[in-house]
mmCIF file of C-alpha atoms in Angstrom:
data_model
loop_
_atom_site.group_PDB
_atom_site.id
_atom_site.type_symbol
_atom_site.label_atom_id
_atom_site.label_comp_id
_atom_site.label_asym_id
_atom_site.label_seq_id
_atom_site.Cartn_x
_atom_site.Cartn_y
_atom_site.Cartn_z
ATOM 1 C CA UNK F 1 -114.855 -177.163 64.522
ATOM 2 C CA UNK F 2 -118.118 -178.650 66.689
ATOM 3 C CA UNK F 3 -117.206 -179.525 69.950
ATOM 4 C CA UNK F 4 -118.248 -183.048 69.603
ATOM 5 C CA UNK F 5 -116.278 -183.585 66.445
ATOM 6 C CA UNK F 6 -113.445 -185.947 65.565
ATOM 7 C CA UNK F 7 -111.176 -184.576 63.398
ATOM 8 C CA UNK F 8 -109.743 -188.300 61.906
ATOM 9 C CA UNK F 9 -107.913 -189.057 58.463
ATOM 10 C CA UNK F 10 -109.236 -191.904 56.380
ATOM 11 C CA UNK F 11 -106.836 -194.291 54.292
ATOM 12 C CA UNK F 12 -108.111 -197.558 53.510
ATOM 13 C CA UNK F 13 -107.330 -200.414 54.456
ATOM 14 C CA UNK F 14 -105.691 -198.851 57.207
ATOM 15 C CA UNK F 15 -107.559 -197.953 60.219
ATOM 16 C CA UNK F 16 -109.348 -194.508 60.663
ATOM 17 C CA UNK F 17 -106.691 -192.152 62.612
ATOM 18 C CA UNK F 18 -107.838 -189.473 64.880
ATOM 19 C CA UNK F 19 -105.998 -186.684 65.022
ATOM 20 C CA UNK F 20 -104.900 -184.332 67.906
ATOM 21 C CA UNK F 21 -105.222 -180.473 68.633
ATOM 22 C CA UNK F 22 -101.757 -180.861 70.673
ATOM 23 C CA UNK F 23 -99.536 -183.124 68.400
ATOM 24 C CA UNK F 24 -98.709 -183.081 64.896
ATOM 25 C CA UNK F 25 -99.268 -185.930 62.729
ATOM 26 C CA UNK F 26 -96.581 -186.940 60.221
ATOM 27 C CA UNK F 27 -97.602 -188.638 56.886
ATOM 28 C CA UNK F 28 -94.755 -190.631 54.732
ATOM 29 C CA UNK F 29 -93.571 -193.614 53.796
ATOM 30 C CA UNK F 30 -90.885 -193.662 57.022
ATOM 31 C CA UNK F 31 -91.354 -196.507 59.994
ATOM 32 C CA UNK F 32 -91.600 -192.935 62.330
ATOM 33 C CA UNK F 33 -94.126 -191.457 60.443
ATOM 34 C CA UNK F 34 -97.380 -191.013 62.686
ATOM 35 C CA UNK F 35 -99.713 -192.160 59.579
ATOM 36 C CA UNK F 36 -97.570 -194.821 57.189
ATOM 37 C CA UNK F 37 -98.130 -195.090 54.155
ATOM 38 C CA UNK F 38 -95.018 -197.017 52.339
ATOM 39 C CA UNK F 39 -95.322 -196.715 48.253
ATOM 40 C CA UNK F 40 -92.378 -195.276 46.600
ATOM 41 C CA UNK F 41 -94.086 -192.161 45.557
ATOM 42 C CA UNK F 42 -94.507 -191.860 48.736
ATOM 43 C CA UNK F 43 -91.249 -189.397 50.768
ATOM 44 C CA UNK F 44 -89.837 -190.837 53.865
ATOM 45 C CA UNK F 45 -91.473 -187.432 55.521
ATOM 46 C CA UNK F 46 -94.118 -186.049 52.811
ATOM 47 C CA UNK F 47 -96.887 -184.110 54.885
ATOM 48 C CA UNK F 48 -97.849 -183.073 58.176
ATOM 49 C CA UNK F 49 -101.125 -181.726 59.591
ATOM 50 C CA UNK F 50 -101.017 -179.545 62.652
ATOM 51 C CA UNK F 51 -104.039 -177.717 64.039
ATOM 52 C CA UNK F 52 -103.229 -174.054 63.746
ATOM 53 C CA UNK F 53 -105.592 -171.399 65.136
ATOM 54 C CA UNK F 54 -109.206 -172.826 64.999
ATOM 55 C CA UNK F 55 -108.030 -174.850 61.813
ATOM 56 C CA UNK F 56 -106.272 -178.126 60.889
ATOM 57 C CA UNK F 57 -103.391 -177.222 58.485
ATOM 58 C CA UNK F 58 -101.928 -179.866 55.778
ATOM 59 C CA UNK F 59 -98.191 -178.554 55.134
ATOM 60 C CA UNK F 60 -95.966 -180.424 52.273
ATOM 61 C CA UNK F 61 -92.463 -181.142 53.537
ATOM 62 C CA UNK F 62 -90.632 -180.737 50.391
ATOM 63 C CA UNK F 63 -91.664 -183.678 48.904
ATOM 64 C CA UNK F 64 -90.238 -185.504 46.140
ATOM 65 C CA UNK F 65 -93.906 -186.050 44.504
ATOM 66 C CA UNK F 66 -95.433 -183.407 45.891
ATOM 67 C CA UNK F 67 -99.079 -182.886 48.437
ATOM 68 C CA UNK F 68 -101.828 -182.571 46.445
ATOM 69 C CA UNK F 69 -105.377 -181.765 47.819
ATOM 70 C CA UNK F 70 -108.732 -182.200 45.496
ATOM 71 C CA UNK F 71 -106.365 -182.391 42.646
ATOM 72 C CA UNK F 72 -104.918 -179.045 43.597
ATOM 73 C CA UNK F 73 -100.740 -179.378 44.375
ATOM 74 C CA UNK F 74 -100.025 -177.251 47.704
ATOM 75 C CA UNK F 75 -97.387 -176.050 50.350
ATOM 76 C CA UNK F 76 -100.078 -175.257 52.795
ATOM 77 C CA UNK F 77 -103.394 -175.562 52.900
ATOM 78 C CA UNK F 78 -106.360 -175.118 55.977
ATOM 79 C CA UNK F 79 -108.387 -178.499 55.582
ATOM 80 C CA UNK F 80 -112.422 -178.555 55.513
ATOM 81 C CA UNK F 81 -114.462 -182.333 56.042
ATOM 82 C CA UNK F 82 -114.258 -184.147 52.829
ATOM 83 C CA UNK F 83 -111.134 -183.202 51.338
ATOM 84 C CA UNK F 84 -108.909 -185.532 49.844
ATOM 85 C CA UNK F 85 -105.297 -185.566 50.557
ATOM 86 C CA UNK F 86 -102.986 -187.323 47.937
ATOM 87 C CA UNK F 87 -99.899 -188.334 49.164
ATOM 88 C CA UNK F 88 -97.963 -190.508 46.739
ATOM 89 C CA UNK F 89 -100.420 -193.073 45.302
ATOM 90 C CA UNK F 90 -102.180 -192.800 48.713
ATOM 91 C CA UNK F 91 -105.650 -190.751 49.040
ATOM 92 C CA UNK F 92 -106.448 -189.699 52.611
ATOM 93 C CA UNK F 93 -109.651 -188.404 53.619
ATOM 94 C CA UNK F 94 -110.191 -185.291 56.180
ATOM 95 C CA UNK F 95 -113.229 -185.954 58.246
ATOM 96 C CA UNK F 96 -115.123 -184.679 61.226
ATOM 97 C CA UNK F 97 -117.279 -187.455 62.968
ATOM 98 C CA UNK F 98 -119.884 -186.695 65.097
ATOM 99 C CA UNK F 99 -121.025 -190.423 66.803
ATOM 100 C CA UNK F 100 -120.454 -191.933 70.496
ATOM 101 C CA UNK F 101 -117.393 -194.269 69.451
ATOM 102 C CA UNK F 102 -115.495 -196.373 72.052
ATOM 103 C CA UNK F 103 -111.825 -195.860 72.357
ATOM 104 C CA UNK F 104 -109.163 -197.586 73.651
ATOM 105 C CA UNK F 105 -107.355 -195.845 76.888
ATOM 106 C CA UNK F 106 -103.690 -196.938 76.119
ATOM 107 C CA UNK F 107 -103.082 -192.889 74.424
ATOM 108 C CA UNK F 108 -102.419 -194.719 70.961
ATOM 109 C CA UNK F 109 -104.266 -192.214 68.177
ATOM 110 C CA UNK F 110 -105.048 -195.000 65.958
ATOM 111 C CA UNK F 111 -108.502 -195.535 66.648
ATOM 112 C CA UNK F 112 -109.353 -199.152 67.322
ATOM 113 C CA UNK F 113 -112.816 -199.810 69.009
ATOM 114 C CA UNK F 114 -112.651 -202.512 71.301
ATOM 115 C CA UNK F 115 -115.892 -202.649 72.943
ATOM 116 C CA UNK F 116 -119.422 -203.205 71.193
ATOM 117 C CA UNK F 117 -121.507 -200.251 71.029
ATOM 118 C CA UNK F 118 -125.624 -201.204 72.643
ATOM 119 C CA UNK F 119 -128.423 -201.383 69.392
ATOM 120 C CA UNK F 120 -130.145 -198.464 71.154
ATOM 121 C CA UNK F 121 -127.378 -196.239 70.670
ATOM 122 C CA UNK F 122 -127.829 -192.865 68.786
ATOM 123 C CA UNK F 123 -128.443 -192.501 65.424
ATOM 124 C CA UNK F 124 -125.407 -191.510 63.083
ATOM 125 C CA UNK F 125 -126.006 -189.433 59.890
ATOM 126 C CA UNK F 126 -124.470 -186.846 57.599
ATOM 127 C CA UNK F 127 -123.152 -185.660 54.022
ATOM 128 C CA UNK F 128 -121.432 -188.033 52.132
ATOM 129 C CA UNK F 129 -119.336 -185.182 50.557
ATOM 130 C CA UNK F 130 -117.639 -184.477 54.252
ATOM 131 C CA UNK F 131 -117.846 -188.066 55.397
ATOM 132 C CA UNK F 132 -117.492 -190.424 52.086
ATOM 133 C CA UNK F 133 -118.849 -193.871 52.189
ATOM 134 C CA UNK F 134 -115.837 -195.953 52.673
ATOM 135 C CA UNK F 135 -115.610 -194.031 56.037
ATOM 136 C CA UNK F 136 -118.769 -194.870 57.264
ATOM 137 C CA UNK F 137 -118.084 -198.046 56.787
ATOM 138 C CA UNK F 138 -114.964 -198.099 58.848
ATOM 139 C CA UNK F 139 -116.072 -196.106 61.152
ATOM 140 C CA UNK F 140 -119.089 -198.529 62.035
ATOM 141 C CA UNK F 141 -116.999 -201.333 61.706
ATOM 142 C CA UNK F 142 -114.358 -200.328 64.524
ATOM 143 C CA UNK F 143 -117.554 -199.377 66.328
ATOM 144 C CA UNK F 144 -118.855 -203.086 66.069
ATOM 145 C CA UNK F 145 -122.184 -201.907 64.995
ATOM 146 C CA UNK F 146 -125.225 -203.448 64.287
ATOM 147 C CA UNK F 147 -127.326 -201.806 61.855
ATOM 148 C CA UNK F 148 -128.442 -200.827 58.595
ATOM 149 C CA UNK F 149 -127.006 -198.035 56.863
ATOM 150 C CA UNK F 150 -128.945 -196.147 54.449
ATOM 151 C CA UNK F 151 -127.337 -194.089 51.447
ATOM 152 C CA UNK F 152 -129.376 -192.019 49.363
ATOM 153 C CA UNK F 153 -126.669 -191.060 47.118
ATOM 154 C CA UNK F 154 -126.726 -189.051 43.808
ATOM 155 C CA UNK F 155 -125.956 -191.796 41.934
ATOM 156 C CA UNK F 156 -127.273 -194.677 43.729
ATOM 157 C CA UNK F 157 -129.915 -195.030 46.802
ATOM 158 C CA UNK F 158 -129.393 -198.257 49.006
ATOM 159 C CA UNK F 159 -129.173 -200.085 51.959
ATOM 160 C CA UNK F 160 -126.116 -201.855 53.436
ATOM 161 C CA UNK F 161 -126.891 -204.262 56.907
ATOM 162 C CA UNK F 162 -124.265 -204.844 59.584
ATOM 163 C CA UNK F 163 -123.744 -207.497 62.226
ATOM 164 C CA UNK F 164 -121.124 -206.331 64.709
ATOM 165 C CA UNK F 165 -120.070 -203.900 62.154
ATOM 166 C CA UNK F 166 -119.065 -206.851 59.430
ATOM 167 C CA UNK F 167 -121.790 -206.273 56.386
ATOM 168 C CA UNK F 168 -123.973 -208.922 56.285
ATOM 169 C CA UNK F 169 -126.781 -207.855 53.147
ATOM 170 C CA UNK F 170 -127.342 -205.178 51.351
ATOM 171 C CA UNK F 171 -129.768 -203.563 48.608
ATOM 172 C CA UNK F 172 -130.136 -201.270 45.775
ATOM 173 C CA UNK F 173 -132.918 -200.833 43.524
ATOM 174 C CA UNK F 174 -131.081 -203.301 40.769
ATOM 175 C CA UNK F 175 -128.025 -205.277 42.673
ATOM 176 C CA UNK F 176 -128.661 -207.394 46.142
ATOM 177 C CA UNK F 177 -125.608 -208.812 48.092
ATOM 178 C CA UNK F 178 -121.585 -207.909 47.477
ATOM 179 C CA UNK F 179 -122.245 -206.039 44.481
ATOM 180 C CA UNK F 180 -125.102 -203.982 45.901
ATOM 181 C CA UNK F 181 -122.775 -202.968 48.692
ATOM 182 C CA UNK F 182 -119.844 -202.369 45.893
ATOM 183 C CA UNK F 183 -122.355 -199.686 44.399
ATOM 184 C CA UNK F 184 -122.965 -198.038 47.331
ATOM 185 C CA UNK F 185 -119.402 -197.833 48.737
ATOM 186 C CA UNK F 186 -118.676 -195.481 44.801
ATOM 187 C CA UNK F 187 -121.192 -193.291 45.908
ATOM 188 C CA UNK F 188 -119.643 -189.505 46.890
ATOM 189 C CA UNK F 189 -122.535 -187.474 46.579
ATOM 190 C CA UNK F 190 -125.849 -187.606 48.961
ATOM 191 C CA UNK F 191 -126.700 -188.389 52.798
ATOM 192 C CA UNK F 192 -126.009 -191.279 54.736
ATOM 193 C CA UNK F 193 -127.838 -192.351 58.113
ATOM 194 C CA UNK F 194 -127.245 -195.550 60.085
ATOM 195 C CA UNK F 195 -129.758 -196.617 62.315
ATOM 196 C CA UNK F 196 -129.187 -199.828 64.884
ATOM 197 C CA UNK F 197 -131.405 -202.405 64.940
ATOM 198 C CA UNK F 198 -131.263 -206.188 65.863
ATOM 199 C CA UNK F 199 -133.776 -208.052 62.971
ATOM 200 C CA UNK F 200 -131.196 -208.340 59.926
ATOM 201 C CA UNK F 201 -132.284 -210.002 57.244
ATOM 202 C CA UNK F 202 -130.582 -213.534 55.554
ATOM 203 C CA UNK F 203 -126.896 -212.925 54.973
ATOM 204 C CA UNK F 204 -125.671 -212.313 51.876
ATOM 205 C CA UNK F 205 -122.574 -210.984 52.225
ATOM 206 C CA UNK F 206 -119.429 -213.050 53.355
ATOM 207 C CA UNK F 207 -116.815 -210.421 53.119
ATOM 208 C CA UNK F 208 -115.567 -207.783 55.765
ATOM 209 C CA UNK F 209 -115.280 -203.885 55.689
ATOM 210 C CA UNK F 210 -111.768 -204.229 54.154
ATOM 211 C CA UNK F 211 -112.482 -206.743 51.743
ATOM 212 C CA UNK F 212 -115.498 -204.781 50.492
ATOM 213 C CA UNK F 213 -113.014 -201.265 50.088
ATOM 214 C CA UNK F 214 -109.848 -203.657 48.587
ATOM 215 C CA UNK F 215 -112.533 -204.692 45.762
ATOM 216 C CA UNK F 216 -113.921 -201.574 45.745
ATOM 217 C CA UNK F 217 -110.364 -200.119 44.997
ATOM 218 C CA UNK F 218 -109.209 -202.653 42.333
ATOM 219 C CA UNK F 219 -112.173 -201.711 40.221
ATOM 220 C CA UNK F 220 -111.741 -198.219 40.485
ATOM 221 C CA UNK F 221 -108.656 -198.543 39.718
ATOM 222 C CA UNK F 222 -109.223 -200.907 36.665
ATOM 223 C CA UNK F 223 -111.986 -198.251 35.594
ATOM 224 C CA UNK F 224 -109.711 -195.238 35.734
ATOM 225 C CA UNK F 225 -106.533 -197.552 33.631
#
């Protein structure tokens, strides 16, 4: 793993959650779990990931349901960026983030950005396979960044703008506005880089990160019924 890399799970609308090289993390629908995730397909203990060697490890803990990654049901399995952890109804996302993020200094894991990050700050880029676009989204969002983020997906090239990481306009060659940025957030092929910048253009968008990913998920899900 890079040295500058965050290892961090993704499970919208929850916050991003960094993992730790010293602790395990706990996945399940328990109050004690480390990551919650209450459905009822969901075991009170389901999965924990533990970094073993130079690797982080997903281990099922006899399950009711099962842990299933990319599809693929496992007992144990060494995690690379992108894949896709289903737990219950619940997908979570392995990632490894590269960026200057603020954290908070209280030792909670749950990474919740506090403090704005400058417009001159450096640039943040990468493969949507590893880092899917829902994540950049929350990631700049907890960052409070200001911004436009550029996809140039497989599917669908575009532009999303942020104001203090809430997404303000955004662009693809046929959509403007909410359902531009819907487009872009079902990308999962391509690059992504966000640039900051202060000159936004008119606001179009009256919705937050998690509002954009909620509506995101309800017509996926509608889609895949």
């Amino acid at each position: 793993m890079p040295a500058d890399a965050r290892p961090m799970l993704f499970a919208p609308p929850q916050p991003p959650f960094a993992l730790s090289e010293a602790t395990p993390t706990t996945l399940g629908r328990s109050s004690d779990c480390d990551l919650r995730l209450p459905d009822a397909d969901t075991s009170r203990r389901h999965a924990r990931i533990c970094f073993e060697g130079d690797q982080f490890v997903v281990r099922d803990l006899a399950s009711t349901n099962g842990t299933l990654v990319n599809g693929e049901r496992v007992d144990r399995r060494a995690l690379v960026p992108g894949d896709r952890i289903q737990v219950g109804a619940n997908t979570v996302t392995f990632c490894q983030v590269s960026v200057p993020l603020d954290e908070p200094d209280d030792g909670a894991q749950t990474v919740l950005f506090e403090r704005p990050v400058a417009p001159t700050a450096e640039a943040f880029q990468g493969d949507l396979a590893e880092i899917p676009p829902f994540a950049v989204l929350q990631i700049l969002e907890m960052g409070r960044k200001t911004g436009v983020l550029e996809l140039d997906a497989d599917t669908t090239a575009g532009r999303i703008w942020l104001q203090g990481g809430d997404p303000v306009h955004a662009e693809t060659k046929d959509q403007i506005g909410f359902d531009a940025a819907l487009a872009l957030v079902a990308s999962d092929a391509g690059r992504f880089a966000f640039e900051p910048l202060l000159d936004l253009p008119e606001k179009t968008i009256d919705a937050s990160v998690t509002q954009l990913l909620l509506e995101a998920s309800r017509l996926m899900d509608e889609a895949g019924a």
